[in-house]
mmCIF file of C-alpha atoms in Angstrom:
data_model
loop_
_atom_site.group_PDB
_atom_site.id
_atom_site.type_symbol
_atom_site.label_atom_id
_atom_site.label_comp_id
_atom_site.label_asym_id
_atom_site.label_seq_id
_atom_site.Cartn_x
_atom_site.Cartn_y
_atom_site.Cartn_z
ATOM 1 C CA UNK A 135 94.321 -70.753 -53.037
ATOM 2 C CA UNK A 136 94.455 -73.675 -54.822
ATOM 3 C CA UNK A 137 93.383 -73.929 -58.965
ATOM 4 C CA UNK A 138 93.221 -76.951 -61.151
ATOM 5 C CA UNK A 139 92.017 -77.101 -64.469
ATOM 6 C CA UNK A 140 91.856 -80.258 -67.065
ATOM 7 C CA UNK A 141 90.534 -80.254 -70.964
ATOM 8 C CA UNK A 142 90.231 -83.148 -73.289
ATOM 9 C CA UNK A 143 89.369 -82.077 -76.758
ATOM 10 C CA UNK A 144 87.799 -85.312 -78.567
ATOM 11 C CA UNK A 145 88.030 -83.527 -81.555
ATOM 12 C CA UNK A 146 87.731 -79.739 -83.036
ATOM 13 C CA UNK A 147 83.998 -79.500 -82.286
ATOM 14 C CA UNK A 148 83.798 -81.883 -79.304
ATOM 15 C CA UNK A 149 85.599 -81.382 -76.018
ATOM 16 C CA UNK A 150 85.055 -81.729 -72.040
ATOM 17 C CA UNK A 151 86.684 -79.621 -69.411
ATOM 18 C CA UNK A 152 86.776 -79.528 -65.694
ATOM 19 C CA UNK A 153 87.513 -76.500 -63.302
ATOM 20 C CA UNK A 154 88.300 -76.338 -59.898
ATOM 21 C CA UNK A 155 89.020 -73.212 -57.294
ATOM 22 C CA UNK A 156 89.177 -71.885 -53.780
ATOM 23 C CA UNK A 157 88.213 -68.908 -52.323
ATOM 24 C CA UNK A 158 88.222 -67.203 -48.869
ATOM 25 C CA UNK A 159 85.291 -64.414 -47.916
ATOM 26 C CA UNK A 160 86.229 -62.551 -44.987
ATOM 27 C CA UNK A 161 83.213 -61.279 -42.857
ATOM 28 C CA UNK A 162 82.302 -57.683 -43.789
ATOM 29 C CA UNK A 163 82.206 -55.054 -41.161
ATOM 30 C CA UNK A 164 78.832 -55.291 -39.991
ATOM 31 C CA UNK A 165 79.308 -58.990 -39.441
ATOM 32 C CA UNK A 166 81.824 -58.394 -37.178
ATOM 33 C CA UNK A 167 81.545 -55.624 -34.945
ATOM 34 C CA UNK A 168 80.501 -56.504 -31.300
ATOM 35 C CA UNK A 169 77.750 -53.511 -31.243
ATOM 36 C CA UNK A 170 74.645 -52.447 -32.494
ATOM 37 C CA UNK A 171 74.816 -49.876 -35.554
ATOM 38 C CA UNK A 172 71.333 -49.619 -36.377
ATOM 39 C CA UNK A 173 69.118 -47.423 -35.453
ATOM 40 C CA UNK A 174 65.655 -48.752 -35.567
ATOM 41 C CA UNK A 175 65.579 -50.310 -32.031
ATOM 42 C CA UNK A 176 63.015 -52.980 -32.850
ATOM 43 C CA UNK A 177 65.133 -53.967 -35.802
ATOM 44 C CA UNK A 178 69.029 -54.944 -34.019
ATOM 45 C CA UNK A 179 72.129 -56.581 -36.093
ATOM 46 C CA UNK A 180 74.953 -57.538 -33.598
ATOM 47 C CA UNK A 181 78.218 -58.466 -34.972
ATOM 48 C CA UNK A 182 80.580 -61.355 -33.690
ATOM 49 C CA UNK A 183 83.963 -60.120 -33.690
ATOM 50 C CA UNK A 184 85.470 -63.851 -33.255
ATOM 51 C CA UNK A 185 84.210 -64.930 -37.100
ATOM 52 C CA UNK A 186 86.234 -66.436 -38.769
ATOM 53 C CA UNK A 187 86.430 -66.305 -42.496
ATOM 54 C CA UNK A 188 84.847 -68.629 -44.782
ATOM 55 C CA UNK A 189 86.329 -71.088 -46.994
ATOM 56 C CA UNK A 190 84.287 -72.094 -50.676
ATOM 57 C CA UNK A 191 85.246 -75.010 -52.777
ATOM 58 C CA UNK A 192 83.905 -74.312 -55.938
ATOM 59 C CA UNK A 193 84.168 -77.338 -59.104
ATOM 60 C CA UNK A 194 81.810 -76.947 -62.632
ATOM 61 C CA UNK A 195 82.706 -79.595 -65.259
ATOM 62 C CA UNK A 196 81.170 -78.782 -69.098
ATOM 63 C CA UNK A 197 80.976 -80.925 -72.082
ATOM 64 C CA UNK A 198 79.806 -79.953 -75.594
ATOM 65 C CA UNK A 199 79.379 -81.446 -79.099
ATOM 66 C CA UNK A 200 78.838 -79.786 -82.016
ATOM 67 C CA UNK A 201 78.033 -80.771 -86.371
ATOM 68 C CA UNK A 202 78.125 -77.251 -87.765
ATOM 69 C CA UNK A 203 77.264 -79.033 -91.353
ATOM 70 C CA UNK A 204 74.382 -80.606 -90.159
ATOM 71 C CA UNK A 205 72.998 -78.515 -88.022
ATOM 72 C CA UNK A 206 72.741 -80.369 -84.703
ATOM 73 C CA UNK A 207 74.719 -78.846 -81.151
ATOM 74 C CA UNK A 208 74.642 -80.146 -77.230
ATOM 75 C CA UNK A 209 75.958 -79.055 -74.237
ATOM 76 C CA UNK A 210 75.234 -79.531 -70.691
ATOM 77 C CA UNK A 211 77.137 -78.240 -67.269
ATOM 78 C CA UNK A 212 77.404 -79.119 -64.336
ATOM 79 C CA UNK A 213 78.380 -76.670 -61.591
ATOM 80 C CA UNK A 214 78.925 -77.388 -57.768
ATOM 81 C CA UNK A 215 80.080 -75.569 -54.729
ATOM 82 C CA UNK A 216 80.646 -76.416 -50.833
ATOM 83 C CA UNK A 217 81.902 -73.828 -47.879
ATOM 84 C CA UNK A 218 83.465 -74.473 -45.217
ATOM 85 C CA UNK A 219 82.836 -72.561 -41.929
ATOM 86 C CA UNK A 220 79.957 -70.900 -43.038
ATOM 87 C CA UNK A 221 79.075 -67.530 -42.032
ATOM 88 C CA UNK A 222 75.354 -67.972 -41.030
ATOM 89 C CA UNK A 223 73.141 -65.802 -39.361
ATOM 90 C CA UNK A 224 71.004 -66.242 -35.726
ATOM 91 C CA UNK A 225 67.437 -64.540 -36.262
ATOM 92 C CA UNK A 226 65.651 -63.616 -32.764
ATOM 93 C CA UNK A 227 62.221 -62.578 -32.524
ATOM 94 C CA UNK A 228 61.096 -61.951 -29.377
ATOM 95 C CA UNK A 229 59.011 -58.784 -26.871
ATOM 96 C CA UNK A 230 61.324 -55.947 -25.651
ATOM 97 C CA UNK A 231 60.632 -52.876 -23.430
ATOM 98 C CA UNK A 232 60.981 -49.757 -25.558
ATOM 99 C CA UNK A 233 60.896 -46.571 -24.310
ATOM 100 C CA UNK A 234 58.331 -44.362 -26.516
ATOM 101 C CA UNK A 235 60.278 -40.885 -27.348
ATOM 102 C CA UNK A 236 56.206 -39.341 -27.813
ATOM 103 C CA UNK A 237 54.638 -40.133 -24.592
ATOM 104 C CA UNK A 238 57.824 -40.862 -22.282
ATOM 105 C CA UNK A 239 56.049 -44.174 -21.321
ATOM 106 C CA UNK A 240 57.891 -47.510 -21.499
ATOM 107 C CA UNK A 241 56.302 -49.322 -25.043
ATOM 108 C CA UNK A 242 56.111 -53.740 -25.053
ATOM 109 C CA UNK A 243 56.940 -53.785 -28.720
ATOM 110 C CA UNK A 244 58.359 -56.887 -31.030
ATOM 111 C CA UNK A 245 61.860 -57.020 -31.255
ATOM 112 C CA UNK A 246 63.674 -58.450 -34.120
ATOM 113 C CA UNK A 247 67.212 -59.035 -33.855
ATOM 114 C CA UNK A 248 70.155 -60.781 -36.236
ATOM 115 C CA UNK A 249 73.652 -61.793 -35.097
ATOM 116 C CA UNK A 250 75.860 -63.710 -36.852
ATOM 117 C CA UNK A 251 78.156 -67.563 -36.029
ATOM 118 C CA UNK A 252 80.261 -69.805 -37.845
ATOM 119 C CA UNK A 253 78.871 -73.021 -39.222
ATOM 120 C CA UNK A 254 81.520 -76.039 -38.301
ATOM 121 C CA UNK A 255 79.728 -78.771 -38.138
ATOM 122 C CA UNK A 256 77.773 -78.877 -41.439
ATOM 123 C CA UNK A 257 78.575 -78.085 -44.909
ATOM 124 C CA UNK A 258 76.173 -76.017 -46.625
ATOM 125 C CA UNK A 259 76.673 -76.259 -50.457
ATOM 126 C CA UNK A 260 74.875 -75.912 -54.234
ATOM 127 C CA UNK A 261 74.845 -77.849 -57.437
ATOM 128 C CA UNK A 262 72.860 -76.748 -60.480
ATOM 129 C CA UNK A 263 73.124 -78.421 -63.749
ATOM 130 C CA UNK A 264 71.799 -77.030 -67.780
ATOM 131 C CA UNK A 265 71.871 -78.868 -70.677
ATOM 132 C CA UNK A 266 70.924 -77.802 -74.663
ATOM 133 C CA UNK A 267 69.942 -79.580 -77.606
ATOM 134 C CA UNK A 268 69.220 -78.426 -80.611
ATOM 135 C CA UNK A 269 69.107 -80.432 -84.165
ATOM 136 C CA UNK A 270 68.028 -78.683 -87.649
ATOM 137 C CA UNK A 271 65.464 -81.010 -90.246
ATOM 138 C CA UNK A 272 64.867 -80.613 -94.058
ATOM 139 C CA UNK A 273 68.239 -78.947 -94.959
ATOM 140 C CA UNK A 274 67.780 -76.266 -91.418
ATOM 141 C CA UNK A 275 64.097 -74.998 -92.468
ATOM 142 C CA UNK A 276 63.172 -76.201 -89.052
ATOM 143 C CA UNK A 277 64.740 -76.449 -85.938
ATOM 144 C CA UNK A 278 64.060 -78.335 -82.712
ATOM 145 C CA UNK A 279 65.739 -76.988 -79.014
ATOM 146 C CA UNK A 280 65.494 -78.849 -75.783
ATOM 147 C CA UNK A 281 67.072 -76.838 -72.850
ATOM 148 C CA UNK A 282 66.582 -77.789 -68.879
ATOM 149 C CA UNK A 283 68.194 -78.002 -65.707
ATOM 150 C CA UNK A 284 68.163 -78.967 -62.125
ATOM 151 C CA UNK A 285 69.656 -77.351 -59.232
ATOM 152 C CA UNK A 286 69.748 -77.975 -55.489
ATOM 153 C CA UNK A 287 70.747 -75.837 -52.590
ATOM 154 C CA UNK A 288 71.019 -76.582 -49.208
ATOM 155 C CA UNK A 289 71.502 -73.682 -46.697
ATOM 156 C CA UNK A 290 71.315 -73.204 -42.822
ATOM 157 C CA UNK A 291 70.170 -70.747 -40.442
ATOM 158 C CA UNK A 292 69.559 -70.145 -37.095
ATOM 159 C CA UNK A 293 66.271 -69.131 -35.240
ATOM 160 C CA UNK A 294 65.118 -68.442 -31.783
ATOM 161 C CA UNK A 295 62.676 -66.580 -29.512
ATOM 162 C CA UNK A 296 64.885 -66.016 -26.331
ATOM 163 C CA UNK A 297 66.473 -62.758 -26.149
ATOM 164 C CA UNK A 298 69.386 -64.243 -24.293
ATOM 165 C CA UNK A 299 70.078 -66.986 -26.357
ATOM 166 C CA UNK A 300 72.951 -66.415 -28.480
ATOM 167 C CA UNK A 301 72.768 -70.454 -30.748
ATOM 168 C CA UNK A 302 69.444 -71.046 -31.620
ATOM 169 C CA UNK A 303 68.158 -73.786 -33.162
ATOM 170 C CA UNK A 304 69.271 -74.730 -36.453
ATOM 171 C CA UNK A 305 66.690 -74.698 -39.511
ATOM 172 C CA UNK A 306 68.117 -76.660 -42.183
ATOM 173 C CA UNK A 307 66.539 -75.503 -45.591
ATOM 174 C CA UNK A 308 66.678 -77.826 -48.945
ATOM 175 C CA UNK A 309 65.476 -75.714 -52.045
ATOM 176 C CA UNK A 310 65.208 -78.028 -55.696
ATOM 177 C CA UNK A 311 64.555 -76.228 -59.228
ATOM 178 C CA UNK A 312 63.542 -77.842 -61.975
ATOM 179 C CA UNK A 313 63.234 -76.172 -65.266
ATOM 180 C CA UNK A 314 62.089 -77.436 -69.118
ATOM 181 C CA UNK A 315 62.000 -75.895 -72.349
ATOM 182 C CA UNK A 316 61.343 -76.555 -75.820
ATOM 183 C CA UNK A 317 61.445 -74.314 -78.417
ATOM 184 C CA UNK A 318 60.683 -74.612 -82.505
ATOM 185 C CA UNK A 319 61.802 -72.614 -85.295
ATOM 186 C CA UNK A 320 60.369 -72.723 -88.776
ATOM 187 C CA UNK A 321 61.935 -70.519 -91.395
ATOM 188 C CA UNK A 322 60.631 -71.626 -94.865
ATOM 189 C CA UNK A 323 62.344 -68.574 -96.413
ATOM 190 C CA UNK A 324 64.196 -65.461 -96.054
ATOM 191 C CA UNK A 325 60.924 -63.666 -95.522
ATOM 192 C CA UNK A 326 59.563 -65.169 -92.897
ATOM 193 C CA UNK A 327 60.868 -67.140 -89.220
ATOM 194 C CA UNK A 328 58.265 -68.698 -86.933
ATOM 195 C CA UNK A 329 59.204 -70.026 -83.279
ATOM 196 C CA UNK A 330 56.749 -71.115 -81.135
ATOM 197 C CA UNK A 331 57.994 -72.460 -77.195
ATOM 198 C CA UNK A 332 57.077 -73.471 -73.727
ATOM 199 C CA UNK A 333 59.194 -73.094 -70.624
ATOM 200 C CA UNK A 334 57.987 -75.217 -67.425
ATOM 201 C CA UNK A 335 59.775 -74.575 -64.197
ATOM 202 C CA UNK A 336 58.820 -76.433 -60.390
ATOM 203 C CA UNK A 337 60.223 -75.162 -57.129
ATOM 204 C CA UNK A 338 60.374 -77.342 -53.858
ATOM 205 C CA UNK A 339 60.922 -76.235 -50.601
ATOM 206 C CA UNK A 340 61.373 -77.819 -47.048
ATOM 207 C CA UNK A 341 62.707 -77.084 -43.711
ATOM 208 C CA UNK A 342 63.900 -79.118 -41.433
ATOM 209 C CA UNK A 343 62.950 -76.394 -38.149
ATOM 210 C CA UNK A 344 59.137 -76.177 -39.202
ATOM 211 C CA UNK A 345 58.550 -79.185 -41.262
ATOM 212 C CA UNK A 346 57.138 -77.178 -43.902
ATOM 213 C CA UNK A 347 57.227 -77.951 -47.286
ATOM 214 C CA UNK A 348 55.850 -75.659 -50.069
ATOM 215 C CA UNK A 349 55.696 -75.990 -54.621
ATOM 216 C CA UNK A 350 55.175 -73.455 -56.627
ATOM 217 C CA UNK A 351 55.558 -74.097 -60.527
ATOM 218 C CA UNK A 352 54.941 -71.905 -63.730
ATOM 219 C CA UNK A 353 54.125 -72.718 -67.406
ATOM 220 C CA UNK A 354 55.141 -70.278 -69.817
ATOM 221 C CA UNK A 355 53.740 -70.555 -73.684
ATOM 222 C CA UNK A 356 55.697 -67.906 -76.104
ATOM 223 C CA UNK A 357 55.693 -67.232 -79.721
ATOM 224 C CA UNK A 358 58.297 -65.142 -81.781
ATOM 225 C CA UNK A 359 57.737 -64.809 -85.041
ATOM 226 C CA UNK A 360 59.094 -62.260 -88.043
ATOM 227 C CA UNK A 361 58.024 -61.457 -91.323
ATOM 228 C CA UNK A 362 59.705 -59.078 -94.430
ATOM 229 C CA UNK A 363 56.737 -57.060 -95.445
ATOM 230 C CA UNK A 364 58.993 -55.399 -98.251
ATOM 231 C CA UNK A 365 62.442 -56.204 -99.514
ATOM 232 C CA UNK A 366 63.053 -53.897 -96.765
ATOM 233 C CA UNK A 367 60.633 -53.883 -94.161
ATOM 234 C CA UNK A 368 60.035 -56.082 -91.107
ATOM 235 C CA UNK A 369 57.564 -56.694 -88.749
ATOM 236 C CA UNK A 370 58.043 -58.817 -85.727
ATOM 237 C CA UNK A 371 56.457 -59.913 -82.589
ATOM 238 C CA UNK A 372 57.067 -61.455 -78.984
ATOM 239 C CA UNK A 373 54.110 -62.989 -77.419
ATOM 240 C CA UNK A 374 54.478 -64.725 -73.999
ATOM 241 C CA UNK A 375 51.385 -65.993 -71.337
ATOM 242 C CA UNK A 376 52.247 -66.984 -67.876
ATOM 243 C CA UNK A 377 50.595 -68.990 -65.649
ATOM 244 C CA UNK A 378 51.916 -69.077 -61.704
ATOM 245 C CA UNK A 379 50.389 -71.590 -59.123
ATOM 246 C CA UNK A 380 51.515 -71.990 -55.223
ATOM 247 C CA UNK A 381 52.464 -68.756 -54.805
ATOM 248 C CA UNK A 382 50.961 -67.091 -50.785
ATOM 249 C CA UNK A 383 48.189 -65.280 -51.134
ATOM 250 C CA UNK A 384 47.761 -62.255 -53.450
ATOM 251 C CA UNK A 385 51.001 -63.494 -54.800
ATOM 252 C CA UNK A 386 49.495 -64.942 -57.949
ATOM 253 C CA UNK A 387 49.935 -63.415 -60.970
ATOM 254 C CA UNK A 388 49.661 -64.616 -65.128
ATOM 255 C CA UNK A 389 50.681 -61.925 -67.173
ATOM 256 C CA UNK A 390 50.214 -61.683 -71.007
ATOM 257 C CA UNK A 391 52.891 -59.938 -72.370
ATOM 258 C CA UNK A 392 52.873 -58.795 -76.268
ATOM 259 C CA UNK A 393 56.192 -56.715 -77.480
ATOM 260 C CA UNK A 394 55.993 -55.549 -81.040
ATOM 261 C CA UNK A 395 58.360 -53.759 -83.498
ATOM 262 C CA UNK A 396 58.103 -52.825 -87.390
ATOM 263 C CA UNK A 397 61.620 -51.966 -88.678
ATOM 264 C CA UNK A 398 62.540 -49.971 -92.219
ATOM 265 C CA UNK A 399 65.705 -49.817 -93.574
ATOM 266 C CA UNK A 400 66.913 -47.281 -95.935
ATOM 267 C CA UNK A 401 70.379 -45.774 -97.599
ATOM 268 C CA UNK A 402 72.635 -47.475 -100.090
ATOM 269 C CA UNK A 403 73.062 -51.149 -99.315
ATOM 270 C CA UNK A 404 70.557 -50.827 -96.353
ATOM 271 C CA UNK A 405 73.032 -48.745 -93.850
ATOM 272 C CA UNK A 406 70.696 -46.861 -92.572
ATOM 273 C CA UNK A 407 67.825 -48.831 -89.586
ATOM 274 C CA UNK A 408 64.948 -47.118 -87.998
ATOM 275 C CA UNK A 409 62.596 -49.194 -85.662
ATOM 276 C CA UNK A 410 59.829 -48.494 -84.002
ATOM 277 C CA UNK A 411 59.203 -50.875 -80.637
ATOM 278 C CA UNK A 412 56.430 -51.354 -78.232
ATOM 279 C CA UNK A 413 56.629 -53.054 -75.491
ATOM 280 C CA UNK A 414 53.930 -54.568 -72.971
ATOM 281 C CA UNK A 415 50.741 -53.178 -75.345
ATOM 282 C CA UNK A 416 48.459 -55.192 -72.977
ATOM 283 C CA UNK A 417 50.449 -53.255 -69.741
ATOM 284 C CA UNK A 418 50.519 -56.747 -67.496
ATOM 285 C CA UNK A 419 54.459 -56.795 -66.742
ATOM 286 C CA UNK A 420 54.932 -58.123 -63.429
ATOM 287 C CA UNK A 421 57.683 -59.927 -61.754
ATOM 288 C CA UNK A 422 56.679 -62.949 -59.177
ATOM 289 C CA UNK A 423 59.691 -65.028 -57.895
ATOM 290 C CA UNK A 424 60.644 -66.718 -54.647
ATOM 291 C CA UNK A 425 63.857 -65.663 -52.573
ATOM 292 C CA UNK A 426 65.189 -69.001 -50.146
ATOM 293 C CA UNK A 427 67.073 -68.186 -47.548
ATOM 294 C CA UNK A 428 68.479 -69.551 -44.240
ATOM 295 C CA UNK A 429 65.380 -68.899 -42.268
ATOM 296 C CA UNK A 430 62.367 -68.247 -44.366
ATOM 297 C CA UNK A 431 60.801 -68.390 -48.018
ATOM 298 C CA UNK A 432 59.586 -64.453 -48.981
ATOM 299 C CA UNK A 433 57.164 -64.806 -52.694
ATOM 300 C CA UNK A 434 57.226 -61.467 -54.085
ATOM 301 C CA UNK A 435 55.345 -59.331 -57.218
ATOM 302 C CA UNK A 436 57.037 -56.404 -58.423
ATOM 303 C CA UNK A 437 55.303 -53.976 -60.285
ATOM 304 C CA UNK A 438 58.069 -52.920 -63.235
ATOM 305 C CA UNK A 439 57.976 -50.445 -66.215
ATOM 306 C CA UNK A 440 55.110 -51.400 -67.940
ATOM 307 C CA UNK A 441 54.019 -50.101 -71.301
ATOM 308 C CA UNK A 442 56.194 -48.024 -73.214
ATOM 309 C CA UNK A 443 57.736 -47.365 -76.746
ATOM 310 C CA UNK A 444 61.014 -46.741 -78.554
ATOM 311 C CA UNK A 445 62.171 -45.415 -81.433
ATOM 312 C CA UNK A 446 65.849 -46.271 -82.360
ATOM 313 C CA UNK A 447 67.975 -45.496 -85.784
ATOM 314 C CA UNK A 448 71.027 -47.531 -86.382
ATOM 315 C CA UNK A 449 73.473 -46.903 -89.181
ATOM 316 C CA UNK A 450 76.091 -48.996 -90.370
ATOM 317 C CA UNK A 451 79.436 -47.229 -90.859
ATOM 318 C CA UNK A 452 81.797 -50.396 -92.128
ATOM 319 C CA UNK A 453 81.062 -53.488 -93.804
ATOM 320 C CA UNK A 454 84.101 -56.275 -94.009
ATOM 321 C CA UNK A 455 85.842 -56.719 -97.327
ATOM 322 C CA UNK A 456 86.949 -60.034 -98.793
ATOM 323 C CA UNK A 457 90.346 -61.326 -98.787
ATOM 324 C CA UNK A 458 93.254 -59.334 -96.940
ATOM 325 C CA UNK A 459 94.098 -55.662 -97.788
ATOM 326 C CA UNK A 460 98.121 -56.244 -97.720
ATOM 327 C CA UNK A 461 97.601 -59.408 -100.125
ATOM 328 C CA UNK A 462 99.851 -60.715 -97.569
ATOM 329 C CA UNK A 463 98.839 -64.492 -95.224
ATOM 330 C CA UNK A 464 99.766 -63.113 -92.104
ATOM 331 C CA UNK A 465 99.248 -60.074 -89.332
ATOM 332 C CA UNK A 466 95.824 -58.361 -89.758
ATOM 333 C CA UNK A 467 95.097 -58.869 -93.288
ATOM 334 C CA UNK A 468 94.732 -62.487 -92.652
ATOM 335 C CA UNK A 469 92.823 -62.001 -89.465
ATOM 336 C CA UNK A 470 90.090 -59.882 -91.617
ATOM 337 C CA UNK A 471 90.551 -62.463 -94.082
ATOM 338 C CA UNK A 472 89.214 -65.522 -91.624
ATOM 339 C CA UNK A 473 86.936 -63.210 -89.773
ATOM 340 C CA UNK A 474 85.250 -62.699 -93.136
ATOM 341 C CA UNK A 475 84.717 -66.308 -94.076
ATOM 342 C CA UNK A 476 83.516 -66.876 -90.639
ATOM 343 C CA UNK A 477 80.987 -64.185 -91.120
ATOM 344 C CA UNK A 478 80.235 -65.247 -94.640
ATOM 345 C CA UNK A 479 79.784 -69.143 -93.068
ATOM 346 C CA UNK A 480 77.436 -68.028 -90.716
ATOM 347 C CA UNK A 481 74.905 -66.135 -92.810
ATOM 348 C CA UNK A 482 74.717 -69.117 -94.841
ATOM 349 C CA UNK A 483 73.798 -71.374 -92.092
ATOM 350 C CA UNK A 484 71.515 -68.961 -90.416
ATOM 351 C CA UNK A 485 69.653 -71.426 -87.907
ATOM 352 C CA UNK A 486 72.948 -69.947 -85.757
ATOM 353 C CA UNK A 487 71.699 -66.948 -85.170
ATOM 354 C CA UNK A 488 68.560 -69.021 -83.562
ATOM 355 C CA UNK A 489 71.248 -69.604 -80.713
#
């Protein structure tokens, strides 16, 4: 399997790197045995026990710059992959005569059935790129983020309605995602951290067997925000509003969700953490997303655990001491030692922890 890898450092906070692999996946067992194992009889998946295994190039190249002193970061990926000999599945629909167990009468009933071929003549393959920027103003009390990406996917499938035809015809099926974000972060003091966002994302889809093409997009406004009521008390909130268009019918869904928390700590030098959370106060969580495959485009909603609370208590046992317990510039003591100033740099320049 062949493995190359290549990194150019410009400098001690600036570098690109490139990464390349191969991989083999053999066919799993279904895939390739000649008979029928299921037993719904209107639902049929025949393996094909001449497959041959699959071979995936796979290449991602990242670059990233960084100015810890002033604040500002970027970094951006790009990731790629390509197979060879594709394992791709052959999806039949067609009318079968079933016999019905209940009345002993023979049933006309729809038939679906999957088998599975080897895809030599075209190259299915994937790239999706990301990219982050962030820079801090007025000495890091506020802080600008710009995140995206774009990805494309093409895939291929087969489809027919014969029950004796064991090609198809191929359905070639291009899938494009964009998404957008920016996100703000104001934190005048120690008492208080504001950050207000939007996220955008647009999904395209076409195939070549239908000539359909379908969009769906999504904006999503959110707002996370803190504030020390006391010395040691802290309240804090998540607010984000959806809004889904294109999805099919009864697909469509904008949920509000509000999560909540008010924390208290307590003990000598603030070991000791209880919180109290609440999550989904407004009870809207739901999940809509879009699955591509080979041969069709499914929009979903899932209904997931909606409302709920949590209490949690968190105690600190160890806190990291300055300078290195042997006295020594070596071994352990001067890993704690560097660990510590890292730690100590870090809290200084909080707008990390915004990352």
């Amino acid at each position: 399997m062949p493995i190359a890898r290549f990194e150019y450092k410009f400098s001690r906070q600036s570098n690109i790197s490139l990464n390349y692999s191969g991989s083999t996946t053999e066919p799993s067992v279904t895939q390739i045995l000649p008979f029928d194992m299921s037993t719904n009889r209107t639902s049929i998946v025949m393996g094909n026990a001449n497959l041959n295994p699959e071979f995936n190039h796979q290449m991602n190249i990242r670059f990233r710059k960084n100015d810890f002193q002033k604040g500002n970061n970027f970094f951006a990926f790009v990731n790629a992959n390509l197979a060879e000999n594709k394992i791709v599945s052959l999806n039949k629909s067609y009318l079968g005569r079933l016999k019905n167990s209940n009345t002993g009468g023979v049933d006309t009933t729809l038939i679906s059935e999957t088998r599975y071929l080897n895809e030599s003549n075209d190259h299915p393959f994937g790239i999706s790129s990301f990219y982050h920027y962030g820079k801090s103003l007025k000495e890091k009390t506020y802080n600008i983020m710009l995140m995206g990406g774009v990805s494309y996917n093409k895939r291929i499938g087969y489809s027919s309605t014969d029950s004796l035809d064991n090609i198809g015809l191929k359905n070639v099926s291009r899938n494009i995602v964009f998404n957008q974000g920016l996100m703000l972060r104001y934190n005048p003091s120690e008492n208080l951290e504001i950050n207000p966002g939007v996220r955008y994302q647009y999904n395209h889809t076409e195939n070549s067997l239908t000539n359909r093409t379908t969009n769906i997009s999504s904006w999503t406004p959110t707002l996370i925000g803190s504030v020390n009521i006391t010395p040691t008390t802290i309240f804090g909130a998540d607010l984000s509003k959806q809004f889904n268009q294109g999805y099919g019918d009864g697909i469509n869904a904008n949920p509000f969700i509000i999560n909540t928390y008010v924390e208290q700590k307590f003990l000598k030098g603030q070991r000791g953490t209880v919180r109290l959370q609440a999550f989904d106060l407004l009870n809207e969580q739901t999940n809509v997303s879009r699955t591509v495959s080979e041969s069709m485009v499914v929009d979903s909603r899932t209904n997931r655990l909606g409302r709920y609370f949590m209490l949690l208590f968190t105690y600190k046992f160890q806190k990291f001491a300055l300078g290195s317990p042997t006295g020594d510039g070596g071994g352990h003591g001067a890993c704690a030692r560097h660990a510590c100033k890292l730690t100590t740099y870090l809290s200084k320049n909080k707008w990390i922890k915004w990352f």
